[in-house]
mmCIF file of C-alpha atoms in Angstrom:
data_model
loop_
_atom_site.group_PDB
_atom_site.id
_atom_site.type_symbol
_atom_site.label_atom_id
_atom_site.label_comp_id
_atom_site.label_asym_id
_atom_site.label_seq_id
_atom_site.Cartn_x
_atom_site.Cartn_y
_atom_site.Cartn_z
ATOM 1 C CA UNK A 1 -11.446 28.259 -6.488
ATOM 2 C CA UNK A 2 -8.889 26.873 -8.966
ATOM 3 C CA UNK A 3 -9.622 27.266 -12.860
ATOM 4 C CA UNK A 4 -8.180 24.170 -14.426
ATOM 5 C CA UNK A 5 -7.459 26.081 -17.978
ATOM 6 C CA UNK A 6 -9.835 25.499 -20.592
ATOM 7 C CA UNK A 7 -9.826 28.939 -21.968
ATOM 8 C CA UNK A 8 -6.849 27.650 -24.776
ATOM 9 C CA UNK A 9 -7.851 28.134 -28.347
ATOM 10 C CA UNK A 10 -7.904 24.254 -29.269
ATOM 11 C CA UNK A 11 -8.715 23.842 -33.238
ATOM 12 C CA UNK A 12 -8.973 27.345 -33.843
ATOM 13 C CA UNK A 13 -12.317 28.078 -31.626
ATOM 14 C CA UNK A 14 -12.939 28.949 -27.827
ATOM 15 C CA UNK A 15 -13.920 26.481 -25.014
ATOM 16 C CA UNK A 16 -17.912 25.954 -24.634
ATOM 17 C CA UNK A 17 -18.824 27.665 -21.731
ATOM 18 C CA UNK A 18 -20.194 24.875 -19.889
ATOM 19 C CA UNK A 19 -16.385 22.854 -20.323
ATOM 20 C CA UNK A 20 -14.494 26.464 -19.395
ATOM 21 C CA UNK A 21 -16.228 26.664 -16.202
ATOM 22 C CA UNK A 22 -14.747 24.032 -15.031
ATOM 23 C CA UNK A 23 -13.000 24.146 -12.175
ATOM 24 C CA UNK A 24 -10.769 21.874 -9.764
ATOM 25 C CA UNK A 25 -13.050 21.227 -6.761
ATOM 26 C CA UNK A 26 -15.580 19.654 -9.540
ATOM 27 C CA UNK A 27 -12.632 17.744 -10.286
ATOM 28 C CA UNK A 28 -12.140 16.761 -7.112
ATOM 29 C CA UNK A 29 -15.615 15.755 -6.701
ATOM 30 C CA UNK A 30 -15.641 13.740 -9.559
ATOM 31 C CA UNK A 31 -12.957 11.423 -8.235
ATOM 32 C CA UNK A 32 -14.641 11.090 -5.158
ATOM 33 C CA UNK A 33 -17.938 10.290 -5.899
ATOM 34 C CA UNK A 34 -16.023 7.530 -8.318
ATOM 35 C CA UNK A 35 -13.703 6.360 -5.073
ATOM 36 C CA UNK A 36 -16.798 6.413 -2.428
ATOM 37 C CA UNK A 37 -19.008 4.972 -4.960
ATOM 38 C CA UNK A 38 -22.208 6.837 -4.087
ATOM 39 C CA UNK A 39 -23.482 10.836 -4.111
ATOM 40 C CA UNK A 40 -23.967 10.081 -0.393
ATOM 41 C CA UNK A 41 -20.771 8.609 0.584
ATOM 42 C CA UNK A 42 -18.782 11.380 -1.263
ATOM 43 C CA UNK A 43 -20.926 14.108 0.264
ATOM 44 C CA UNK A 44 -19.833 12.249 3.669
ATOM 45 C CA UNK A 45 -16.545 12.693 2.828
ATOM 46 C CA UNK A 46 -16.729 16.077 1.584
ATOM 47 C CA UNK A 47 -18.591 17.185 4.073
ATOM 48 C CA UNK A 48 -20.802 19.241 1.465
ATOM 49 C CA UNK A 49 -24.506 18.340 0.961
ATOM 50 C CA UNK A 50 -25.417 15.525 -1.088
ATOM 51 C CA UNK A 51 -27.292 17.901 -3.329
ATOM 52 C CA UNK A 52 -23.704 20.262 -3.518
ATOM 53 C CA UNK A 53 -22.690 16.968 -5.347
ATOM 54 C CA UNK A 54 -25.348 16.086 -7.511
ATOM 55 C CA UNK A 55 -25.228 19.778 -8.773
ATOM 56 C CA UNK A 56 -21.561 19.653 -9.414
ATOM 57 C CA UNK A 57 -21.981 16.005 -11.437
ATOM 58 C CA UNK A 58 -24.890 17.652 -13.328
ATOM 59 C CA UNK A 59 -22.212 20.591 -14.281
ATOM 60 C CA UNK A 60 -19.903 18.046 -15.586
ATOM 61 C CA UNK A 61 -22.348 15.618 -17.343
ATOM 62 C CA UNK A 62 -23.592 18.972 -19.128
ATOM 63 C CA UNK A 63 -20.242 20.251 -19.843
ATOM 64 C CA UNK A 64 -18.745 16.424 -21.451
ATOM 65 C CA UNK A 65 -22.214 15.459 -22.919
ATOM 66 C CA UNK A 66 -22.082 12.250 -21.087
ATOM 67 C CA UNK A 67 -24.294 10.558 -17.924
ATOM 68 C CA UNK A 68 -20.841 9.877 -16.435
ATOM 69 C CA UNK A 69 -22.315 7.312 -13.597
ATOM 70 C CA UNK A 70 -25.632 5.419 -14.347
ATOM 71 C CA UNK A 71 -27.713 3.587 -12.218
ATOM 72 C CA UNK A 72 -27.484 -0.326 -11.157
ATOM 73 C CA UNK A 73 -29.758 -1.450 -9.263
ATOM 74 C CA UNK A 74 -28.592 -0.207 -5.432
ATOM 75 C CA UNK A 75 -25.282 1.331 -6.570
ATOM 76 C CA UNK A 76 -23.581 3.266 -9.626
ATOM 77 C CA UNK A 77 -21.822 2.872 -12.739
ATOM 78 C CA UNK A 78 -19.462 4.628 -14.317
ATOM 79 C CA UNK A 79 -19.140 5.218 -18.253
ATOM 80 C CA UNK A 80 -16.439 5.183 -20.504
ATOM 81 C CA UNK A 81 -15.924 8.680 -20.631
ATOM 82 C CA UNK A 82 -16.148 8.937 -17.436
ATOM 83 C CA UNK A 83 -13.529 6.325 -16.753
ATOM 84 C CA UNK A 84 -11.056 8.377 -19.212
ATOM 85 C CA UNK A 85 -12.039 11.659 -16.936
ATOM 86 C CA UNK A 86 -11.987 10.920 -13.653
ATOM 87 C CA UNK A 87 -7.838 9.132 -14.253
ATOM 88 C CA UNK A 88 -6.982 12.827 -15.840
ATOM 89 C CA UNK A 89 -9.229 14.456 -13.062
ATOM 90 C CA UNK A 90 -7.077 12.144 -10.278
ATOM 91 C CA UNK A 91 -3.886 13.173 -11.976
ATOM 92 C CA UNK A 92 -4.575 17.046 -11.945
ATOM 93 C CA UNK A 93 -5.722 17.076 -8.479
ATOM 94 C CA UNK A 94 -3.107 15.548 -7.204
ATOM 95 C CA UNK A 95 -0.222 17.854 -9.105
ATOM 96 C CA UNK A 96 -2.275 20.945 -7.738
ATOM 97 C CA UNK A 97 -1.898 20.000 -4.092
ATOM 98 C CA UNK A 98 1.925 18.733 -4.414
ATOM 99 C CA UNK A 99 1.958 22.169 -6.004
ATOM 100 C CA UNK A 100 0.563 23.802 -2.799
ATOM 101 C CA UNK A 101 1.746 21.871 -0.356
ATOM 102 C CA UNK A 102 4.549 24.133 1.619
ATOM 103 C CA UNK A 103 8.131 22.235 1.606
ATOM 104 C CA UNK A 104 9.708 23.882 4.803
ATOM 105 C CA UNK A 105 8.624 21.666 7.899
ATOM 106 C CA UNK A 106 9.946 22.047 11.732
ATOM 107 C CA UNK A 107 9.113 18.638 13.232
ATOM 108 C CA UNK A 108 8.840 20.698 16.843
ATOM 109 C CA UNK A 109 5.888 22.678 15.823
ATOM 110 C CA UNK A 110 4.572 20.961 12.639
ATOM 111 C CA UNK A 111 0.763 19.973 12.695
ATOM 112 C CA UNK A 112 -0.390 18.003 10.122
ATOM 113 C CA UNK A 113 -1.354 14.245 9.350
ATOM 114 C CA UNK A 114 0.402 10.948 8.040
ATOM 115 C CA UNK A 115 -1.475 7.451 7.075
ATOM 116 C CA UNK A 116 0.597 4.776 6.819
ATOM 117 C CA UNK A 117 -0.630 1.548 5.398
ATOM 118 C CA UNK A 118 1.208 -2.062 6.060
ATOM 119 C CA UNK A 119 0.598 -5.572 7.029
ATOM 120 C CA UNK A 120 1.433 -7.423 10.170
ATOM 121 C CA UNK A 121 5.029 -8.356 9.789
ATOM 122 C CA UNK A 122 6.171 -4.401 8.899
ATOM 123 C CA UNK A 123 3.623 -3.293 11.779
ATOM 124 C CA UNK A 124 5.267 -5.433 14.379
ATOM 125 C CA UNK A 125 8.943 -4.971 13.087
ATOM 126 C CA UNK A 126 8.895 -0.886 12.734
ATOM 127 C CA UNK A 127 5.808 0.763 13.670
ATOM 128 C CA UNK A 128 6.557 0.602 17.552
ATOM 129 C CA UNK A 129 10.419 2.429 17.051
ATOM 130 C CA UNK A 130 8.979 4.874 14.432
ATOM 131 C CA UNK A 131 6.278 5.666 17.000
ATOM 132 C CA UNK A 132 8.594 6.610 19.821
ATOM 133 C CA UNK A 133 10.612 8.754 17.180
ATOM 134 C CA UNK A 134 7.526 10.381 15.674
ATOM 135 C CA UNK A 135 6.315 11.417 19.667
ATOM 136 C CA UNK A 136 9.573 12.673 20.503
ATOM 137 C CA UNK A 137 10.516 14.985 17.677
ATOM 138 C CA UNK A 138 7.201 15.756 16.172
ATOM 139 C CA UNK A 139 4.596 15.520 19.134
ATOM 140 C CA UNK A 140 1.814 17.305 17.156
ATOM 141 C CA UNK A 141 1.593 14.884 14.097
ATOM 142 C CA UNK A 142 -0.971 12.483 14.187
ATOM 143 C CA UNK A 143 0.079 9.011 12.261
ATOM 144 C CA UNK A 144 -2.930 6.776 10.867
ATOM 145 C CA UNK A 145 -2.584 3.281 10.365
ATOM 146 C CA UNK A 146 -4.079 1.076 7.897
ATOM 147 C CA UNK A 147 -4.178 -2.622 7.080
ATOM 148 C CA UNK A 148 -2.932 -2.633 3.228
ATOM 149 C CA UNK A 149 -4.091 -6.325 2.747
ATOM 150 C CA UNK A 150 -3.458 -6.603 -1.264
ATOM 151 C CA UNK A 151 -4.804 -2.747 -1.400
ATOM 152 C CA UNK A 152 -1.903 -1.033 -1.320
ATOM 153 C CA UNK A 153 -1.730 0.454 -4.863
ATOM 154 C CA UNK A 154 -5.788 1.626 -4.626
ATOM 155 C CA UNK A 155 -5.200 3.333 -1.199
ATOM 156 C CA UNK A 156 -2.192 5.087 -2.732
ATOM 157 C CA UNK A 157 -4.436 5.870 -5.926
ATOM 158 C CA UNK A 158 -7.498 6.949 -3.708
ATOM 159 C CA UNK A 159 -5.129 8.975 -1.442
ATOM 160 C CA UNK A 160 -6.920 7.103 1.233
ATOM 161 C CA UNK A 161 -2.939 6.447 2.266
ATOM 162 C CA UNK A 162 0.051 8.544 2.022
ATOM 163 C CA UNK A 163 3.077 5.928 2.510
ATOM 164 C CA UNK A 164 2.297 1.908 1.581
ATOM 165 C CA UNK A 165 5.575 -0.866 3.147
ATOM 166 C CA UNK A 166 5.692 -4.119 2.061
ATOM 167 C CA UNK A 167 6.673 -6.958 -0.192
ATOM 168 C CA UNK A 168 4.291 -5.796 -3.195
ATOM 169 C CA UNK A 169 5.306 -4.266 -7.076
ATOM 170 C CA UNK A 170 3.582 -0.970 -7.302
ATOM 171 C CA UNK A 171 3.911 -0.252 -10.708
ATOM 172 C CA UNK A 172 3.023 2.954 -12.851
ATOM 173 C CA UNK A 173 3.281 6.895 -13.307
ATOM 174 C CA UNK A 174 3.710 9.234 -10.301
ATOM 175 C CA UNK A 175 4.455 6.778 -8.174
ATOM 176 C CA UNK A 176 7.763 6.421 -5.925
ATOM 177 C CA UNK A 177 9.864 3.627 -4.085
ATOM 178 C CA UNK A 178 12.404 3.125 -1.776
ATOM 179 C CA UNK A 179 13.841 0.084 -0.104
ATOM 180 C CA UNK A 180 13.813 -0.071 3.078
ATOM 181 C CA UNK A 181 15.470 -3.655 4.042
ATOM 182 C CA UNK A 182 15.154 -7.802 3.196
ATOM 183 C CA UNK A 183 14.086 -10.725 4.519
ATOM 184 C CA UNK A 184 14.095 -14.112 3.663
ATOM 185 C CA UNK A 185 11.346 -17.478 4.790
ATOM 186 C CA UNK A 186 11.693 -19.195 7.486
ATOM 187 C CA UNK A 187 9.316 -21.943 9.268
ATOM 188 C CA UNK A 188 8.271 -22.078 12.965
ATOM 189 C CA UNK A 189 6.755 -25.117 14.291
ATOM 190 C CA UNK A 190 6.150 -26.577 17.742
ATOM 191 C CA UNK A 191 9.647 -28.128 19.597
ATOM 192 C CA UNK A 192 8.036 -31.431 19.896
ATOM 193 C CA UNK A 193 7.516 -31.425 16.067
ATOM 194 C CA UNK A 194 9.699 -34.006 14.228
ATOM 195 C CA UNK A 195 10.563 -31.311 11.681
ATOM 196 C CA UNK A 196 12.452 -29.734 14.502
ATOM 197 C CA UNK A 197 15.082 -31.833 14.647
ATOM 198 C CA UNK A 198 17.469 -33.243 11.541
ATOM 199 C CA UNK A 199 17.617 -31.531 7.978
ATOM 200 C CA UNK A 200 14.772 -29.685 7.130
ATOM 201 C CA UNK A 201 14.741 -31.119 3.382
ATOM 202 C CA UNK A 202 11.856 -29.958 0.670
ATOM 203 C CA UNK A 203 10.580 -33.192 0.890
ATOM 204 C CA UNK A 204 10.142 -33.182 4.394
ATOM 205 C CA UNK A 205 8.768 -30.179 4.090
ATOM 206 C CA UNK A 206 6.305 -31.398 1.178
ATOM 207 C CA UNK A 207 4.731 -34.018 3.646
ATOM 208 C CA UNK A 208 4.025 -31.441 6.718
ATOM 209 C CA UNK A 209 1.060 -29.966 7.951
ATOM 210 C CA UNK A 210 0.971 -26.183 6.594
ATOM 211 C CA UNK A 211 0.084 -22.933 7.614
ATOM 212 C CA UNK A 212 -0.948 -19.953 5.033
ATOM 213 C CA UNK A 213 -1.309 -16.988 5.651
ATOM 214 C CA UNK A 214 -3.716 -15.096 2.728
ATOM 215 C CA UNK A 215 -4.770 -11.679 4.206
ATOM 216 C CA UNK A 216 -8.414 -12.454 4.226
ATOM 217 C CA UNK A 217 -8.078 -14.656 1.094
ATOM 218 C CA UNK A 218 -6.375 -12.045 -0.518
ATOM 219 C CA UNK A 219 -3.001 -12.873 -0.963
ATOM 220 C CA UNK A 220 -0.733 -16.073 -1.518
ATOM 221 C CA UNK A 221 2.880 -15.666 0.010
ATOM 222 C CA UNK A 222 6.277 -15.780 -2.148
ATOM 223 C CA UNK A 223 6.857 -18.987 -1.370
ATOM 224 C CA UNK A 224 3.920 -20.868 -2.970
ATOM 225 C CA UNK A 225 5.263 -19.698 -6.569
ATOM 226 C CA UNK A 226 8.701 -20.339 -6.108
ATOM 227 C CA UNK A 227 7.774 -24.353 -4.949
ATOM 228 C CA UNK A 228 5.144 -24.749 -7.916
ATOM 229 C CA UNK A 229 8.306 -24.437 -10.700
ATOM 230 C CA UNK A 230 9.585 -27.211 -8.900
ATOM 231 C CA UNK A 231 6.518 -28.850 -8.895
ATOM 232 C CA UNK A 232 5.415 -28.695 -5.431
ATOM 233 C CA UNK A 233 1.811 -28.413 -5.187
ATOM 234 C CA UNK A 234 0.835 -27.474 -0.952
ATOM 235 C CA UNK A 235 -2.520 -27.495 0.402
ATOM 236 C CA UNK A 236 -2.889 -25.870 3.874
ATOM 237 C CA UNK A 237 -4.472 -27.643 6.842
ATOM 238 C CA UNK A 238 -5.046 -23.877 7.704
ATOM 239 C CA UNK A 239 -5.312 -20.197 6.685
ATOM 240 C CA UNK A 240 -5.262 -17.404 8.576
ATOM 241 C CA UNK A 241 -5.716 -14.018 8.006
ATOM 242 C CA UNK A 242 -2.911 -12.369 9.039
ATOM 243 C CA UNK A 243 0.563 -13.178 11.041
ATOM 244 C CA UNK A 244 -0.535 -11.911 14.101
ATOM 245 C CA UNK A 245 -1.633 -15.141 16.300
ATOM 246 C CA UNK A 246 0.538 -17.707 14.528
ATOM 247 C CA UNK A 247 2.116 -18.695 17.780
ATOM 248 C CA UNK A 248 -1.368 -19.226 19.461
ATOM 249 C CA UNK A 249 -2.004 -21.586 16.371
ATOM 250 C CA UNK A 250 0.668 -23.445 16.261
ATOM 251 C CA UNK A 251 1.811 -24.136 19.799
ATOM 252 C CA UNK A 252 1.121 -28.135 20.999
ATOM 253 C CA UNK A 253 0.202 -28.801 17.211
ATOM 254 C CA UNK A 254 2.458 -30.601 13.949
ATOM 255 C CA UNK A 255 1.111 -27.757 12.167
ATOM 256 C CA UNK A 256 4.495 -25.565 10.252
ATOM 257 C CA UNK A 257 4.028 -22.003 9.512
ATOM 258 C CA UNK A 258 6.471 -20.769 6.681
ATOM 259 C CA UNK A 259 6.872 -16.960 7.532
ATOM 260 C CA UNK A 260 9.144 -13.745 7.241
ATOM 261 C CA UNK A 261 12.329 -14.726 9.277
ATOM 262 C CA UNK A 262 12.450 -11.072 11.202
ATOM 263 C CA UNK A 263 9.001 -12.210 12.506
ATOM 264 C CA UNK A 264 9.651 -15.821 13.115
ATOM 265 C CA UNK A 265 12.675 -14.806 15.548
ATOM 266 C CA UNK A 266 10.337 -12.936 17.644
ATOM 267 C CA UNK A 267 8.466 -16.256 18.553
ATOM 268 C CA UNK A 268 10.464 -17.481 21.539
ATOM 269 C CA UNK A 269 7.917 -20.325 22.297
ATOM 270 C CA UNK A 270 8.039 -21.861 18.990
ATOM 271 C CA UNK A 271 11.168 -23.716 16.843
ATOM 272 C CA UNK A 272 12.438 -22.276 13.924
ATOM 273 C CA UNK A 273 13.987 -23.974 11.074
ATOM 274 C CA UNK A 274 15.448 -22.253 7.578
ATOM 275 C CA UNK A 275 13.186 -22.663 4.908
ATOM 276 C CA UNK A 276 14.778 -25.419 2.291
ATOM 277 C CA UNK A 277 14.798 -22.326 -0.682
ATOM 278 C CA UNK A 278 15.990 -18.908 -0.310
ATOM 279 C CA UNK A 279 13.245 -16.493 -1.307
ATOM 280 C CA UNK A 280 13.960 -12.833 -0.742
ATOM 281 C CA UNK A 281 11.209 -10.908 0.532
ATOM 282 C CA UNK A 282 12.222 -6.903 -0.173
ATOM 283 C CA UNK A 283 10.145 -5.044 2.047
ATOM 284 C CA UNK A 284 9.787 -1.227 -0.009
ATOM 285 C CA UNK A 285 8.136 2.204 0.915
ATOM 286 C CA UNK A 286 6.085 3.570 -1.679
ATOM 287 C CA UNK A 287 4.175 7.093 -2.379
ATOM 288 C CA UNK A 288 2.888 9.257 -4.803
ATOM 289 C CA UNK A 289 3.813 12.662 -6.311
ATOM 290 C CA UNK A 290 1.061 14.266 -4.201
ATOM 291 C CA UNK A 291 3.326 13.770 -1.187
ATOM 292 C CA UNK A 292 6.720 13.857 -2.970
ATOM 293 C CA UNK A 293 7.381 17.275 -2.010
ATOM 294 C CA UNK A 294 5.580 17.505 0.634
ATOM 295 C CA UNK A 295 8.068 18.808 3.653
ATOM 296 C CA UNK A 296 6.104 16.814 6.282
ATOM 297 C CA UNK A 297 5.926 13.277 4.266
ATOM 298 C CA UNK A 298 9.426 13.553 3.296
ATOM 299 C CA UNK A 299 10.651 13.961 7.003
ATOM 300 C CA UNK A 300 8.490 11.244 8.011
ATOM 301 C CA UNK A 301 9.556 8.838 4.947
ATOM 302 C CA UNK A 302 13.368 9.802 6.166
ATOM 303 C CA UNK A 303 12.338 8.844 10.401
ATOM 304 C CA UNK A 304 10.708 5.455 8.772
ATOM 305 C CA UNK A 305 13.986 5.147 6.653
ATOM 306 C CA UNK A 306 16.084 5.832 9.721
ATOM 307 C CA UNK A 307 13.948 3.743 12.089
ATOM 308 C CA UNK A 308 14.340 0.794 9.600
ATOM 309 C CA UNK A 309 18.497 1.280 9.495
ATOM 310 C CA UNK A 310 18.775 1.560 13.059
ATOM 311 C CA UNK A 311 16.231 -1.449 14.079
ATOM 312 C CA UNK A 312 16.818 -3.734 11.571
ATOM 313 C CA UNK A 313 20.862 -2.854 9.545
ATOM 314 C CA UNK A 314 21.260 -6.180 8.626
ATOM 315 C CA UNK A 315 19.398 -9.355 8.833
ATOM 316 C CA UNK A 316 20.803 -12.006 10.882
ATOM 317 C CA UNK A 317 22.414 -14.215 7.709
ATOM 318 C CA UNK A 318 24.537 -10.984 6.115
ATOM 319 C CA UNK A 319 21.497 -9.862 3.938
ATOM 320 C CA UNK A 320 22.533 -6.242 2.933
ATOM 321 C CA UNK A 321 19.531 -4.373 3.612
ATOM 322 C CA UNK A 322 20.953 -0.914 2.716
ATOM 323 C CA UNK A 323 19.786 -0.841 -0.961
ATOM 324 C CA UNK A 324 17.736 2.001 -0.409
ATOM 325 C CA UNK A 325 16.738 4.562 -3.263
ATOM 326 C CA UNK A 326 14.273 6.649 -3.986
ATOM 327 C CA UNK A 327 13.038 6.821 -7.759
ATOM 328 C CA UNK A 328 9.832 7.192 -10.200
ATOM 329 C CA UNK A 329 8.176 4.057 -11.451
ATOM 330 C CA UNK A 330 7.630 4.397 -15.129
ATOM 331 C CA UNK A 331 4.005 3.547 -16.346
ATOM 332 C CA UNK A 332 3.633 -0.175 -17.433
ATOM 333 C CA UNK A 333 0.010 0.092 -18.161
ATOM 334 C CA UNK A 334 -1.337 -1.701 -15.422
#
């Protein structure tokens, strides 16, 4: 058990005893019960006894003379205070274990675990060569996938994911980036379509039938901004949730999906066309400092890297996808 250093003559007196015992599994347990969002879940995930948490809450409401999580109705609150304690409590527990994690790693006998968390379009585009790589040079790693949706920054926060891809801002202290490569929009429709042939203008584009894609309702793609300042106003004949059965969707219809072009290349049954406004879609890899150091997570960040470089280089237009770098995002409050 980990003493988290309260013994420090602050304002010329000791620590009450309740504060200096203290330690970092309460901490830990603090920050889960916030993430699960119940005593049960957390015990769940714990694997302690629900009672093992309520104890250790009890400790801490004692030792910061605050409830910490009230009742409402069928779930909990949190206070202020508690709020203020569990982002300090998430911060400290995550610099112990990048502080414990051992940095040497052989990828032949390495055990350990990696969750990755992504959309559609980097799923289909990397996941199946980074796969094959992982199985043949480190056969004992297991690799967890997620759907990131719009989540990406929680599941980093929650360490519910180790490694986030896609086109998303993940701004803030202790967290890292690196690019990985570019895209650009593109739109697929049906061959029969009468967009398929002549100029795809924006104003023929205004007048067609569109397809979004929102991540369960989620998430509005780059595009949508980008035609708004020059006051184009779409309204989708359908949504979808994700990229994966576009082609299904689309095929015998006049509907026009506007998509990643990487993905819409992969579509041999449908037509694709440029999209009228170049739109760069930077596709980045993003962690915290509880992994930074970790020897496993940085050979698997380096595979993904080197997976990307080899599958992907450069897009099919010249885009120079090698802009990668690795570097901390400085807090901007949000």
């Amino acid at each position: 058990m980990v003493a988290i250093g309260f013994f420090d003559d602050v304002g010329g007196g000791m620590i009450p005893d309740d504060l200096a015992q203290i330690d970092l599994r309460s901490m830990h347990v603090l920050v889960t019960v916030h993430d699960a969002g119940s005593f049960s879940a957390a015990a769940a995930q714990l694997d302690v006894s629900q009672s093992t948490v309520s104890y250790t809450i009890d400790r801490l409401r004692r030792a910061f003379g605050d409830p910490l999580f009230v009742r409402q109705g069928n779930r909990i609150a949190q206070t202020d205070k508690c709020g203020d304690l569990v982002s300090q409590a998430r911060e400290m527990v995550n610099r112990m274990l990048a502080i414990a994690v051992p940095q040497e790693f052989d990828p032949v006998t390495a055990e350990g675990a990696v969750t990755l968390s992504c959309n559609h379009h980097e799923r289909f585009l990397l996941l199946p060569a980074l796969i094959a790589a992982l199985r043949a040079a480190a056969p004992k790693v297991v690799l967890n996938v997620l759907e990131s949706a719009v989540n990406g920054k929680q599941q980093l926060r929650e360490n519910s994911a180790d490694i986030v891809l896609g086109p998303v801002r993940i701004l803030g202290e202790g967290y890292f980036r690196r690019r990985l490569f570019c895209d650009h929009y593109s739109c697929v429709m049906d061959a029969d379509n009468p967009l398929a042939t002549g100029e795809l203008t924006l104003d023929r584009f205004r007048e067609a039938a569109h397809v979004a894609v929102t991540h369960n309702g989620q998430w509005q793609a780059l595009y949508f901004a980008a035609l708004r300042e020059r006051d184009i106003f779409l309204t989708p004949q359908l949504t979808l949730p994700s990229h994966d059965s576009i082609e299904l969707m689309i095929a015998g219809t006049d509907l026009v999906a506007t998509i990643p072009n990487r993905l819409a290349r992969t579509y041999g049954g449908l037509c694709v066309r440029r999209f009228p406004v170049h739109i760069p879609i930077e596709i980045d890899m993003y962690w915290t400092e509880r992994t930074h150091k970790s020897g496993l997570h940085r050979w698997v960040r380096q595979l993904l890297a080197d997976v990307t470089a080899s599958r992907l280089n450069r897009s099919p237009d010249g885009c120079d996808d090698e802009q990668e770098f690795a570097t901390p995002i400085q807090s901007d409050s949000s």
